[in-house]
Structures are given as C-alpha cells and as structure tokens.
Amino acid sequence: MALYSEKVMDHFRNPRNVGVIEDANAIGEVGNAKCGDIMKMYLKIENDIVTDVKFETFGCGSAIASSSMATELIKGQPLSEVRKLTNRAVSEALDGLPDYKMHCSVLAEEAIQAALEDYEKRTGVTV
Amino acid sequence: MIYADNAATTRMSETAIETMTSVMRNEWGNPSSLYSRGQTAKEIIEKAREDIAAVIGAEPREIYFTSGGSEADNQAIISAAELGRKKGKMHIISSAFEHHAVLHTLNKLEKEGFEITLLDVHENGVIVASEVEQAIRDDTCLVTIMYANNEIGTIQPIREIGEICRRKGVLFHTDAVQAMAHIPVNVALDNIDMLSSSAHKYHGPKGVGFLYAKKNIVLTNVIEGGAQERGKRAGTENVAGIAAMAAALKEGIDRMPENAAHMTAMRDRLIAGLREIPHSALNGCSRRRLPGNVNFCFEGIEGESLLLLLDDKGIEASSGSACTSGSLDPSHVLLAIGRVHDVAHGSLRLSIGEDITEEEVDYIISSVKEVVEYLRGFSPIWRDLMQGKREFIL
Ligand SMILES: Cc1ncc(COP(=O)(O)O)c(C=O)c1O
Ligand SMILES: [Zn+2]
C-alpha cells in the first residue's frame, strides 16, 4: 500500500503549471511556513477567463499535487466556474487524499479564491 | 534501495532470524509448564537473560523482558513515581527531547499531581550534567534522560548524570533504545539504576525489549496477570523473540568496534557532503553523536516531499516535518534545540546501517543535492529568500 494514490503521485512527480507568471493580474498566497504548507497561485485573466495559471508551493506531497491539480481544473475556465472550485473537487480529481492531508487540498481552494479576491481588488470587478 | 532509516527500525540479522525460527519450530513450549518441554523453553529465556545481563554489566535477575522500548520506558517511570509517591517525593526531572514513550508517561503523571522539570537540551542537543544537579530537589524521585536521541543522535553525558544521581540518592533511568549495541553501554560503569532497550533497533525482532532495574528497586506492574518475570510483567513470554534479541545484542556488541569505526567515517563523509548545500545546517553536535546518525535542515523546502523524491531515487529516510507526523507541528526534538517551525519542516534524518558503502554515501549526497535544488526551484519561500523579502535563518 502506498501513502498516496497513483494520481497524487503523478501530479507530485510531474507537477503541471509550475512556475511564475510575470504579468499575472491575480495572485493569491495562503498558508504559512509555521504550519508547513505555503501555496502561491498566479493567474492571467482575460475576458473573464483564466487563460493561464501557474503555481509555487512549499509543502508536502499532497500540497504539491493539490496545487498542480487545481491549476489544471481552472485553466481555460470562466471565472464563474473558478469561483465554485472546492477542495473536494480537487481531492476527488486526485482519487482522494488521506484524511489528515485534506487540509492541503483546502489550501489549494483558498489560494485560488485569494487570487480572485486580488483580481477584484485590482479591477473593481466583482467575480 | 539504500535503507537509511535504521533509527526507525533495522533489518533482522541472519543470526537473529535463525535463532528465532529455530526456537519457534522446536521449542514452542510454555516456560511456565513443569514438564520438560516447558522447562526447555524456560532455560532458553534464562540463558538469554544471562547473556544480556553479562553484556551490559548487570545481574540476570535485574533484567525484565517487555514488549519493547515503550513498555520498558512506561514501567521504569511509573515504578519510580510509585516509589516516590510513597515517600511524598513527587518531582521528576527529564528533558524536552525525550521519546514520546517517556514524555507521554510524564504527562500522565503530571495530571496525577507530579511536578515535571524538563531540562533544556541546548542548541547542540546535549544536556549539561551540572544542570541536572541544579534541578535536583529534596522531593525529586527520578531523573530520566535518554542515552542518545532518536532523531538527532546526540549522546548525553550519562555517566556524569548517573554519578550525580547516585550521590544525591535519586533514581536514574535512561532510555538506551538508540544507544544499545551502537555505543558502549554499561549500567555499572555508567551508574544507571534503570534502562530501557528494544531489540528491533539492533537487528533483533520487533515487539520485544527489556527493562534493566537494579536489584533493590521494586517495580510496579504495568501489565497484571500471571507471575512471569518475577511477578513484575505478566504474560506468556515471547520465547523466540527473547532468544533472538539476546543473539542480536551479543552479535551487535561483538562487532561494535569495527562497525562504529566504519559508520562514523561514512557519517562524517555524508555530513561533509550535505554541508555543501547552501542554507542548510546539521542538527545536533557533530562529535557527540551516534555513529549512524545524520540530521539536516534545509531552508525553503518541506521534508515530506523531499522524502518522497528520495524514495523515487531508491533512498529510504525520514523527516521531522509536520506533514510526516500527521500533526501541524514539526518534531518536538528540532523545536527543543531551537529550530524555528519554518526550518524544522525541512528536516531530513538519514540513519545509515553497518553495511553502507562509500559509493552509497556519495549517491545519497548527490541525490539530496538534486532534490533540494529541484524543490527550492518552485518554493515561494525560497523565492522570497532569494529576493531578500525574507531573511535567511540558516
Ligand atoms: C529513543 C526511543 N525510545 C523508545 C522507543 C520505542 O521503542 P519500541 O518501538 O520498541 O516500543 C524508540 C523507538 O521508536 C526510541 O527511538
Ligand atoms: Zn501538507
């Protein structure tokens, strides 16, 4: 028995959308070094659509996999859909996470919602 | 695979496996039975008791077999506390980085009214003997300090602490689970009243260990029932496990001089190699240290992801990060030596075995360098550190 599902390990070993978007217009950072997981999401939003997304994560295997999966789930999506992203959707897409690791998928949800708030602040638009 | 987690458990030696299987197959009697099948099993246990006593400087009747290190720690501490309670002595001295088998037992006693003093283990992870002396009061009933720490491998001044306790008339227990068969341990020379040991840390089986208690000490039962172990630990004995433990211990102590020399050289090579990683630090003193222990913190990364990627490279190790412990706090040992949360999450413990080679050490060094660099490459903390938005701690 492995600690994580195949899907989690795949996203952990080959994380999608890693890095920084220099001209991102929505950035969300959550977590803190004290608790051991930090996620930073960079979004490029054009015409209410997430045209590009990248992430940086300091954290465990499930934090990295959750970030990666979350970016895949929102890439190309309209903001109305992105707003609805939940940690449950992230963990289900990863074929589940161990109970004590659910908080890592919660961080992915929060990082994206934080980026949307940043976008609202920058543009005055309500998502 | 390179197994570098010998502090968690060790592979059983061929000697231990052969002893164990032979006893299971041939000597399966109950040692309490009076017919000869039972008495033969009894002899095996008593021979193991003599062998173990001989190699640690004790008398056979001072050895009590248990289910392992945790049980031995529990029984030693509870026994000393009960003796203290009868005399109105309800103060216990220990340290902040003991194993949870000790700390949780002390927590329980604290709720019952005992007062617990946890000594500082300082930045180098070594207790100062004179601070033990200063902490001893008229109502101190026990000092319990581990022989060597399980995470950072630092070796404590046990003989000096034992001498102080003898002089002050206070019972002294040491958790020698990590030290036994790796460095010299002798209860007579080291002035030890009680000692815990666990077979699976020296190539014996899991689920068996022993408590040494000096002959005048009256133990309190943790497990009630039959009259085994001179009435102090009930339960039909793990005959095969006990025999295998004695065989493993004897073998480990026989080979200790050469093994320790080789492992110390490999350990120091590993430490020197990992020190080349920028913004890293060795945890615990580099000299007063178990021959097989290496423990580092790397700034800007988290330990679990480090372990998973090392596993992919064929290296099995462990970490004191929160995410590997299942709690939100990183290792209490790293916090006790003053590592802040931010860097304590990025720790790596490599506990090498006797048969490690130089090539393997070099492979570990290059793999850790590669993985640390890779993880830093997309760590938001590392970016902030590099851009000067956050200050380096290491
Ligand atoms: C220092 C120390 N004490 C106690 C124990 C517990 O031993 P056991 O696993 O035999 O209960 C361990 C092992 O994890 C240890 O490293
Ligand atoms: Zn995590």
Coordinates of C-alpha atoms in Angstrom, one line a residue, chain B:
Chain B
M1 CA 17.2 0.6 -2.3
I2 CA 19.5 2.2 0.2
Y3 CA 17.9 1.8 3.6
A4 CA 18.9 4.9 5.6
D5 CA 16.2 4.7 8.3
N6 CA 17.9 2.4 10.9
A7 CA 16.8 4.7 13.7
A8 CA 13.2 3.7 12.9
T9 CA 14.0 0.0 12.7
T10 CA 16.7 -2.3 11.5
R11 CA 16.6 -5.4 9.3
M12 CA 16.9 -8.6 11.4
S13 CA 20.3 -10.2 11.2
E14 CA 20.6 -13.8 9.9
T15 CA 21.7 -14.9 13.3
A16 CA 18.5 -13.4 14.9
I17 CA 16.3 -14.9 12.2
E18 CA 17.9 -18.3 12.6
T19 CA 17.6 -18.2 16.4
M20 CA 14.0 -17.1 16.2
T21 CA 12.8 -19.6 13.7
S22 CA 14.6 -22.5 15.3
V23 CA 13.1 -21.6 18.7
M24 CA 9.6 -21.2 17.1
R25 CA 9.9 -24.5 15.4
N26 CA 11.5 -26.6 18.1
E27 CA 11.0 -25.0 21.5
W28 CA 7.4 -23.9 21.4
G29 CA 6.6 -24.9 25.0
N30 CA 5.2 -22.6 27.6
P31 CA 8.0 -21.6 30.0
S32 CA 5.6 -21.9 33.0
S33 CA 4.8 -25.6 32.3
L34 CA 6.5 -28.1 34.6
Y35 CA 7.2 -30.8 32.0
S36 CA 10.5 -30.7 30.2
R37 CA 9.1 -29.1 27.0
G38 CA 8.2 -26.1 29.2
Q39 CA 11.4 -26.2 31.2
T40 CA 13.5 -26.2 28.0
A41 CA 11.7 -23.0 26.9
K42 CA 12.3 -21.6 30.4
E43 CA 16.0 -22.4 30.0
I44 CA 16.2 -20.5 26.7
I45 CA 14.8 -17.4 28.4
E46 CA 17.1 -17.7 31.4
K47 CA 20.1 -18.2 29.1
A48 CA 19.0 -15.0 27.2
R49 CA 18.7 -13.1 30.5
E50 CA 22.2 -14.2 31.5
D51 CA 23.7 -13.2 28.1
I52 CA 22.0 -9.8 28.1
A53 CA 23.0 -9.1 31.7
A54 CA 26.6 -10.0 31.0
V55 CA 27.0 -7.6 28.1
I56 CA 25.5 -4.6 29.9
G57 CA 27.2 -5.2 33.2
A58 CA 24.1 -6.3 35.1
E59 CA 22.9 -9.4 37.0
P60 CA 20.5 -11.7 35.3
R61 CA 17.7 -11.0 37.9
E62 CA 17.9 -7.3 37.1
I63 CA 16.6 -8.0 33.5
Y64 CA 12.9 -7.9 32.9
F65 CA 11.6 -8.8 29.4
T66 CA 9.0 -6.5 27.9
S67 CA 7.2 -5.9 24.6
G68 CA 9.8 -3.3 23.6
G69 CA 11.2 0.1 24.4
S70 CA 7.9 1.9 25.0
E71 CA 6.8 -0.6 27.6
A72 CA 10.1 -0.5 29.4
D73 CA 10.0 3.3 29.5
N74 CA 6.5 3.3 30.9
Q75 CA 7.3 0.7 33.5
A76 CA 10.5 2.3 34.7
I77 CA 8.9 5.7 35.1
I78 CA 5.7 4.5 36.7
S79 CA 7.7 2.4 39.1
A80 CA 10.0 5.2 40.2
A81 CA 6.9 7.5 40.5
E82 CA 5.1 5.0 42.7
L83 CA 8.2 4.6 45.0
G84 CA 8.4 8.4 45.1
R85 CA 4.7 8.9 45.9
K86 CA 5.0 6.6 48.9
K87 CA 7.7 8.9 50.3
G88 CA 6.0 12.1 49.4
K89 CA 8.6 12.8 46.6
M90 CA 6.6 13.9 43.6
H91 CA 9.2 15.7 41.4
I92 CA 10.7 14.2 38.3
I93 CA 13.5 15.6 36.1
S94 CA 13.7 14.8 32.4
S95 CA 14.5 16.6 29.1
A96 CA 12.5 18.3 26.4
F97 CA 13.5 15.9 23.7
E98 CA 12.8 12.5 25.1
H99 CA 10.9 9.9 23.1
H100 CA 7.1 10.2 23.4
A101 CA 7.1 6.9 25.4
V102 CA 8.7 9.0 28.2
L103 CA 7.1 12.3 27.6
H104 CA 3.5 11.0 27.4
T105 CA 4.1 8.9 30.6
L106 CA 5.3 12.0 32.3
N107 CA 2.2 14.0 31.1
K108 CA 0.0 11.3 32.7
L109 CA 1.9 11.6 36.0
E110 CA 1.7 15.4 35.9
K111 CA -2.1 15.1 35.8
E112 CA -1.8 12.9 38.9
G113 CA 0.0 15.7 40.7
F114 CA 3.6 15.1 40.0
E115 CA 5.8 18.0 39.1
I116 CA 7.9 17.6 36.0
T117 CA 11.0 19.6 35.2
L118 CA 12.1 19.3 31.5
L119 CA 15.7 20.3 31.1
D120 CA 17.0 22.4 28.2
V121 CA 18.8 20.4 25.6
H122 CA 20.6 23.4 24.2
E123 CA 21.4 24.2 20.6
N124 CA 23.8 21.3 20.3
G125 CA 21.3 18.7 21.6
V126 CA 23.4 17.8 24.6
I127 CA 22.3 18.1 28.2
V128 CA 24.7 19.7 30.7
A129 CA 25.2 17.4 33.7
S130 CA 25.6 20.2 36.2
E131 CA 22.1 21.5 35.2
V132 CA 20.7 18.1 36.3
E133 CA 22.4 18.6 39.6
Q134 CA 21.0 22.1 40.0
A135 CA 17.5 20.8 39.2
I136 CA 17.5 18.0 41.8
R137 CA 15.4 18.9 44.9
D138 CA 14.7 17.1 48.2
D139 CA 11.4 15.8 46.7
T140 CA 12.9 14.5 43.4
C141 CA 12.2 10.8 42.9
L142 CA 13.5 10.3 39.4
V143 CA 15.8 11.6 36.7
T144 CA 15.1 10.1 33.3
I145 CA 17.4 11.2 30.4
M146 CA 17.8 9.3 27.2
Y147 CA 21.2 7.8 26.4
A148 CA 21.2 9.0 22.8
N149 CA 18.5 11.0 20.9
N150 CA 16.5 9.1 18.3
E151 CA 16.2 12.0 15.8
I152 CA 19.4 13.9 16.0
G153 CA 21.6 11.1 17.5
T154 CA 23.3 13.3 20.2
I155 CA 24.8 11.3 23.1
Q156 CA 24.2 12.5 26.6
P157 CA 26.7 12.6 29.5
I158 CA 25.0 9.6 31.1
R159 CA 27.9 8.5 33.3
E160 CA 28.2 12.0 34.9
I161 CA 24.4 12.3 35.3
G162 CA 24.4 8.8 36.9
E163 CA 27.2 9.8 39.2
I164 CA 25.2 12.9 40.4
C165 CA 22.1 10.9 40.9
R166 CA 23.9 8.2 42.9
R167 CA 25.5 10.9 45.1
K168 CA 22.1 12.6 45.6
G169 CA 20.2 9.4 46.2
V170 CA 17.8 9.9 43.3
L171 CA 16.8 7.1 41.0
F172 CA 18.2 7.4 37.5
H173 CA 16.6 5.9 34.4
T174 CA 17.9 6.1 30.8
D175 CA 16.1 5.2 27.6
A176 CA 19.0 3.5 25.8
V177 CA 16.9 2.3 22.9
Q178 CA 19.1 4.1 20.3
A179 CA 22.4 3.7 22.1
M180 CA 22.4 -0.1 22.8
A181 CA 24.7 -2.1 20.6
H182 CA 25.8 1.1 18.8
I183 CA 28.0 2.7 21.5
P184 CA 29.3 1.2 24.7
V185 CA 26.6 1.0 27.5
N186 CA 27.4 -0.5 30.9
V187 CA 24.9 0.0 33.7
A188 CA 27.6 -0.5 36.4
L189 CA 30.2 1.9 35.0
D190 CA 27.5 4.4 33.9
N191 CA 25.8 4.5 37.4
I192 CA 22.4 3.5 35.8
D193 CA 19.5 2.4 38.0
M194 CA 17.1 1.6 35.2
L195 CA 17.5 1.3 31.5
S196 CA 15.2 0.6 28.5
S197 CA 16.2 -1.3 25.4
S198 CA 14.4 -2.5 22.3
A199 CA 15.5 -5.4 20.1
H200 CA 14.4 -4.1 16.7
K201 CA 16.9 -1.2 16.9
Y202 CA 19.9 -3.7 16.8
H203 CA 18.8 -6.2 14.2
G204 CA 16.6 -8.2 16.5
P205 CA 12.8 -8.7 16.2
K206 CA 10.1 -6.0 16.7
G207 CA 7.8 -6.3 19.8
V208 CA 10.5 -7.4 22.3
G209 CA 12.8 -5.5 24.6
F210 CA 13.9 -5.4 28.1
L211 CA 14.0 -3.2 31.2
Y212 CA 17.0 -3.3 33.4
A213 CA 16.2 -2.4 37.0
K214 CA 18.8 -2.5 39.8
K215 CA 18.1 -5.3 42.2
N216 CA 16.8 -3.3 45.2
I217 CA 14.2 -1.4 43.0
V218 CA 10.6 -2.7 43.5
L219 CA 8.9 -2.4 40.1
T220 CA 5.2 -1.6 39.7
N221 CA 3.3 -3.8 37.2
V222 CA 2.1 -2.2 34.0
I223 CA 0.6 -5.5 32.9
E224 CA -1.2 -7.5 35.6
G225 CA -1.8 -11.2 35.4
G226 CA 0.5 -14.3 35.8
A227 CA 3.7 -14.5 37.7
Q228 CA 6.1 -14.2 34.8
E229 CA 9.2 -12.0 35.1
R230 CA 9.4 -12.5 38.9
G231 CA 5.7 -11.3 39.1
K232 CA 6.5 -7.9 37.5
R233 CA 5.4 -8.4 34.0
A234 CA 2.6 -10.8 33.3
G235 CA 2.1 -12.7 30.0
T236 CA 3.5 -15.8 28.5
E237 CA 7.0 -15.0 27.4
N238 CA 7.9 -14.2 23.7
V239 CA 10.4 -17.0 23.9
A240 CA 11.6 -16.9 20.3
G241 CA 11.8 -13.1 20.3
I242 CA 13.7 -13.0 23.6
A243 CA 16.2 -15.6 22.3
A244 CA 16.7 -13.7 19.1
M245 CA 17.1 -10.4 20.9
A246 CA 19.9 -11.9 23.0
A247 CA 21.6 -13.3 19.9
A248 CA 21.3 -9.9 18.1
L249 CA 22.6 -8.0 21.0
K250 CA 25.6 -10.2 21.6
E251 CA 26.4 -10.0 17.9
G252 CA 26.0 -6.3 17.7
I253 CA 28.2 -5.7 20.7
D254 CA 30.9 -8.1 19.4
R255 CA 31.1 -6.2 16.1
M256 CA 30.6 -2.7 17.6
P257 CA 34.3 -1.6 17.4
E258 CA 34.6 -2.2 13.7
N259 CA 31.1 -1.2 12.8
A260 CA 31.3 2.0 14.7
A261 CA 34.6 3.0 13.1
H262 CA 33.2 2.4 9.6
M263 CA 29.9 4.1 10.3
T264 CA 31.5 7.1 11.9
A265 CA 33.7 7.6 8.8
M266 CA 30.6 7.2 6.5
R267 CA 28.6 9.5 8.7
D268 CA 31.2 12.2 8.6
R269 CA 31.6 11.9 4.8
L270 CA 27.8 12.3 4.5
I271 CA 27.8 15.3 6.8
A272 CA 30.6 16.9 4.9
G273 CA 28.8 16.4 1.6
L274 CA 25.5 17.7 2.7
R275 CA 27.1 20.8 4.3
E276 CA 27.9 21.9 0.8
I277 CA 24.2 22.6 0.2
P278 CA 23.7 26.3 0.8
H279 CA 21.5 27.4 3.7
S280 CA 21.5 24.0 5.4
A281 CA 22.5 23.0 8.9
L282 CA 23.4 19.9 10.7
N283 CA 21.1 19.3 13.7
G284 CA 22.9 18.4 16.9
C285 CA 26.5 18.2 17.8
S286 CA 28.8 16.7 15.2
R287 CA 31.0 14.9 17.6
R288 CA 28.9 13.7 20.5
R289 CA 26.8 11.7 18.1
L290 CA 25.7 8.2 17.2
P291 CA 27.9 6.6 14.5
G292 CA 24.9 6.2 12.1
N293 CA 23.0 9.5 12.6
V294 CA 22.9 12.4 10.2
N295 CA 20.1 15.0 10.5
F296 CA 19.9 18.2 8.5
C297 CA 17.6 21.1 8.0
F298 CA 17.3 22.7 4.5
E299 CA 15.8 26.1 4.3
G300 CA 13.0 26.7 1.9
I301 CA 11.7 23.2 1.4
E302 CA 9.4 20.8 3.2
G303 CA 10.5 17.4 4.4
E304 CA 7.8 15.1 3.2
S305 CA 8.2 16.0 -0.5
L306 CA 12.0 15.6 0.0
L307 CA 11.4 12.0 1.3
L308 CA 9.0 11.1 -1.5
L309 CA 11.5 12.1 -4.1
L310 CA 14.4 10.4 -2.4
D311 CA 12.2 7.3 -2.2
D312 CA 11.9 7.6 -6.0
K313 CA 15.7 7.6 -6.2
G314 CA 15.9 4.5 -4.1
I315 CA 16.7 6.1 -0.7
E316 CA 14.6 5.4 2.3
A317 CA 14.9 8.1 5.0
S318 CA 12.7 10.1 7.4
S319 CA 11.9 13.6 8.4
G320 CA 10.6 15.6 11.4
S321 CA 8.2 17.7 9.3
A322 CA 4.6 18.2 10.4
C323 CA 3.3 16.6 7.3
T324 CA 5.1 13.3 8.0
S325 CA 3.9 13.3 11.6
G326 CA 0.3 13.9 10.8
S327 CA 0.2 16.9 13.1
L328 CA 0.6 20.6 12.5
D329 CA 3.8 20.8 14.5
P330 CA 7.2 19.7 13.3
S331 CA 9.3 17.4 15.5
H332 CA 9.5 18.4 19.2
V333 CA 13.2 17.4 19.1
L334 CA 14.0 20.0 16.5
L335 CA 12.0 22.6 18.3
A336 CA 13.8 21.7 21.5
I337 CA 17.2 22.5 20.0
G338 CA 15.8 25.9 18.9
R339 CA 15.0 25.3 15.3
V340 CA 12.0 27.5 14.4
H341 CA 9.0 26.0 12.7
D342 CA 9.9 27.3 9.2
V343 CA 13.1 25.3 9.0
A344 CA 12.1 22.4 11.2
H345 CA 9.7 21.4 8.5
G346 CA 12.6 21.0 6.1
S347 CA 14.4 18.3 8.0
L348 CA 16.0 15.0 6.9
R349 CA 17.2 12.2 9.0
L350 CA 19.5 9.7 7.4
S351 CA 20.3 6.8 9.8
I352 CA 22.8 4.6 8.0
G353 CA 23.5 0.9 8.6
E354 CA 26.6 -1.0 9.2
D355 CA 27.0 -2.2 5.6
I356 CA 26.7 1.3 4.0
T357 CA 29.4 1.8 1.3
E358 CA 31.3 4.9 0.2
E359 CA 29.6 4.8 -3.2
E360 CA 26.2 4.7 -1.5
V361 CA 27.1 7.7 0.7
D362 CA 28.1 9.6 -2.4
Y363 CA 24.9 8.7 -4.2
I364 CA 22.9 9.9 -1.2
I365 CA 24.8 13.2 -1.2
S366 CA 24.2 13.8 -5.0
S367 CA 20.6 12.8 -4.8
V368 CA 19.8 15.0 -1.8
K369 CA 21.5 18.0 -3.5
E370 CA 19.5 17.4 -6.6
V371 CA 16.2 17.1 -4.9
V372 CA 16.7 20.1 -2.6
E373 CA 17.6 22.2 -5.6
Y374 CA 14.6 21.0 -7.5
L375 CA 12.1 21.7 -4.7
R376 CA 13.6 25.1 -4.0
G377 CA 13.0 25.8 -7.7
F378 CA 9.3 26.2 -7.1
S379 CA 9.2 27.1 -3.4
P380 CA 7.6 30.5 -2.7
I381 CA 9.6 30.7 0.5
W382 CA 12.9 30.2 -1.4
R383 CA 11.9 32.9 -4.0
D384 CA 11.2 35.3 -1.1
L385 CA 14.6 34.4 0.5
M386 CA 16.4 34.9 -2.8
Q387 CA 14.7 38.2 -3.5
G388 CA 15.5 39.5 0.0
K389 CA 11.8 39.7 1.0
R390 CA 12.5 37.2 3.8
E391 CA 15.6 36.7 5.9
F392 CA 17.6 33.5 5.8
I393 CA 17.6 31.7 9.1
L394 CA 20.3 29.1 8.1

